[in-house]
Short mmCIF file of C-alpha atoms in Angstrom, two decimals:
data_model
loop_
_atom_site.label_atom_id
_atom_site.label_comp_id
_atom_site.label_asym_id
_atom_site.label_seq_id
_atom_site.Cartn_x
_atom_site.Cartn_y
_atom_site.Cartn_z
CA ASP A 1 -13.73 -144.71 135.05
CA VAL A 2 -16.12 -143.29 137.66
CA GLN A 3 -18.65 -145.68 139.07
CA LEU A 4 -21.36 -145.31 141.69
CA GLN A 5 -23.38 -148.11 143.24
CA ALA A 6 -26.42 -147.41 145.37
CA SER A 7 -27.89 -149.95 147.73
CA GLY A 8 -30.22 -150.23 150.69
CA GLY A 9 -33.60 -149.76 149.07
CA GLY A 10 -36.54 -151.98 149.77
CA LEU A 11 -40.15 -152.23 150.86
CA VAL A 12 -41.09 -150.64 154.16
CA GLN A 13 -44.30 -149.64 155.88
CA ALA A 14 -45.18 -146.00 156.40
CA GLY A 15 -43.37 -144.68 159.46
CA GLY A 16 -40.47 -147.04 158.99
CA SER A 17 -36.83 -146.35 158.19
CA LEU A 18 -34.27 -147.26 155.57
CA ARG A 19 -30.62 -146.39 155.11
CA LEU A 20 -29.31 -145.96 151.61
CA SER A 21 -25.62 -146.31 150.82
CA CYS A 22 -23.68 -145.28 147.75
CA ALA A 23 -20.16 -146.42 147.02
CA HIS A 24 -18.19 -144.46 144.45
CA SER A 25 -14.87 -145.19 142.82
CA GLY A 26 -12.59 -143.58 140.29
CA PHE A 27 -13.44 -140.04 141.32
CA THR A 28 -10.25 -138.18 142.13
CA SER A 29 -11.35 -134.62 142.87
CA ARG A 30 -10.80 -133.51 146.42
CA TYR A 31 -13.68 -131.05 146.46
CA TYR A 32 -16.98 -132.15 145.05
CA ALA A 33 -20.70 -132.29 145.57
CA THR A 34 -22.63 -135.49 145.90
CA GLY A 35 -26.21 -136.27 146.66
CA TRP A 36 -29.37 -138.27 146.43
CA PHE A 37 -32.08 -137.75 143.84
CA ARG A 38 -35.30 -139.63 143.28
CA GLN A 39 -37.72 -140.23 140.49
CA ALA A 40 -41.23 -141.52 140.86
CA PRO A 41 -43.23 -142.88 137.90
CA GLY A 42 -44.47 -140.07 135.70
CA LYS A 43 -42.50 -137.44 137.56
CA GLU A 44 -39.26 -135.61 136.98
CA ARG A 45 -36.09 -136.46 138.85
CA GLU A 46 -35.82 -134.32 141.96
CA ALA A 47 -33.14 -133.64 144.51
CA VAL A 48 -33.67 -135.19 147.90
CA SER A 49 -30.48 -134.20 149.68
CA CYS A 50 -26.99 -133.11 148.67
CA ILE A 51 -23.72 -132.46 150.44
CA SER A 52 -20.46 -130.78 149.52
CA THR A 53 -17.04 -131.86 150.72
CA SER A 54 -15.52 -128.39 150.77
CA ALA A 55 -17.52 -127.15 153.76
CA GLY A 56 -19.79 -130.01 154.60
CA SER A 57 -22.79 -127.89 153.70
CA THR A 58 -26.02 -129.66 152.88
CA TYR A 59 -29.25 -129.25 151.00
CA TYR A 60 -32.56 -130.92 151.85
CA ALA A 61 -35.77 -130.82 149.92
CA ASP A 62 -38.55 -129.30 152.01
CA SER A 63 -40.48 -132.55 151.81
CA VAL A 64 -37.74 -134.50 153.66
CA LYS A 65 -36.42 -131.95 156.16
CA GLY A 66 -36.45 -133.34 159.65
CA ARG A 67 -36.88 -136.92 158.40
CA PHE A 68 -33.84 -137.62 156.23
CA THR A 69 -30.18 -137.17 157.06
CA ILE A 70 -27.35 -137.19 154.53
CA SER A 71 -23.78 -138.03 155.44
CA SER A 72 -20.58 -138.91 153.68
CA ASP A 73 -17.28 -140.55 154.46
CA SER A 74 -14.68 -139.34 152.00
CA THR A 75 -12.06 -141.74 153.39
CA LYS A 76 -14.26 -144.65 152.32
CA ASN A 77 -15.81 -143.00 149.25
CA MET A 78 -19.23 -143.55 150.71
CA LEU A 79 -22.45 -141.54 150.78
CA TYR A 80 -25.40 -142.34 153.00
CA LEU A 81 -29.01 -141.31 153.39
CA GLN A 82 -30.81 -142.18 156.60
CA MET A 83 -34.54 -142.04 155.94
CA ASN A 84 -36.89 -142.01 158.90
CA SER A 85 -40.66 -141.57 159.19
CA LEU A 86 -41.08 -142.71 155.61
CA LYS A 87 -44.26 -141.81 153.79
CA PRO A 88 -45.91 -143.41 150.73
CA GLU A 89 -45.00 -140.30 148.75
CA ASP A 90 -41.33 -141.13 149.30
CA THR A 91 -41.78 -144.11 146.98
CA ALA A 92 -39.37 -143.72 144.07
CA VAL A 93 -36.15 -144.92 142.56
CA TYR A 94 -33.33 -143.25 144.43
CA TYR A 95 -30.12 -142.34 142.65
CA CYS A 96 -26.79 -141.13 143.95
CA ALA A 97 -24.74 -138.70 141.91
CA ILE A 98 -21.41 -136.90 142.10
CA THR A 99 -19.74 -133.94 140.44
CA ASP A 100 -16.79 -131.58 140.71
CA TRP A 101 -18.50 -129.14 138.34
CA VAL A 102 -19.86 -127.42 141.44
CA THR A 103 -18.64 -127.58 145.00
CA ILE A 104 -21.87 -126.51 146.65
CA PRO A 105 -24.66 -128.97 147.40
CA SER A 106 -26.58 -128.10 144.25
CA PRO A 107 -30.11 -129.52 143.91
CA ASN A 108 -29.90 -129.20 140.13
CA PRO A 109 -29.50 -132.69 138.65
CA TYR A 110 -27.92 -131.19 135.53
CA ASP A 111 -24.93 -130.13 137.64
CA TYR A 112 -24.02 -133.76 138.29
CA ASP A 113 -21.74 -135.68 135.94
CA TYR A 114 -21.90 -139.20 137.24
CA TRP A 115 -24.85 -141.27 138.36
CA GLY A 116 -25.45 -144.62 139.94
CA ARG A 117 -28.12 -147.00 138.64
CA GLY A 118 -30.61 -146.40 141.42
CA THR A 119 -32.28 -148.36 144.13
CA GLN A 120 -36.04 -148.77 144.55
CA VAL A 121 -37.71 -147.52 147.71
CA THR A 122 -41.32 -148.48 148.21
CA VAL A 123 -43.33 -147.26 151.17
CA SER A 124 -46.65 -148.93 151.78
CA SER A 125 -49.53 -147.23 153.57
#
């Protein structure tokens, strides 16, 4: 049974930082893609940043390039997202996801099989 648990969200002022963590268990594939997605009220879920284990390649949404950094530790089954210079438009529920359907850092949420429950990030102006 695959499980993912995201944590680290919270309330922060614009310009501040947060670090999200995602612990996954029960996933046995050696090569997989994993990433962070977010969904704001009234909007579709969108990819924030993704990473693949096969080559360590990454994807970043244009809106977060230069501000967010994704990393993973496959020995600990952990995924991280360091978020700096946060903006009010970053406010959303952030979800972590994982898949072995693709081994590239796909930004398509439909490529991901397993999802965590999400953690709220609120950035005040």
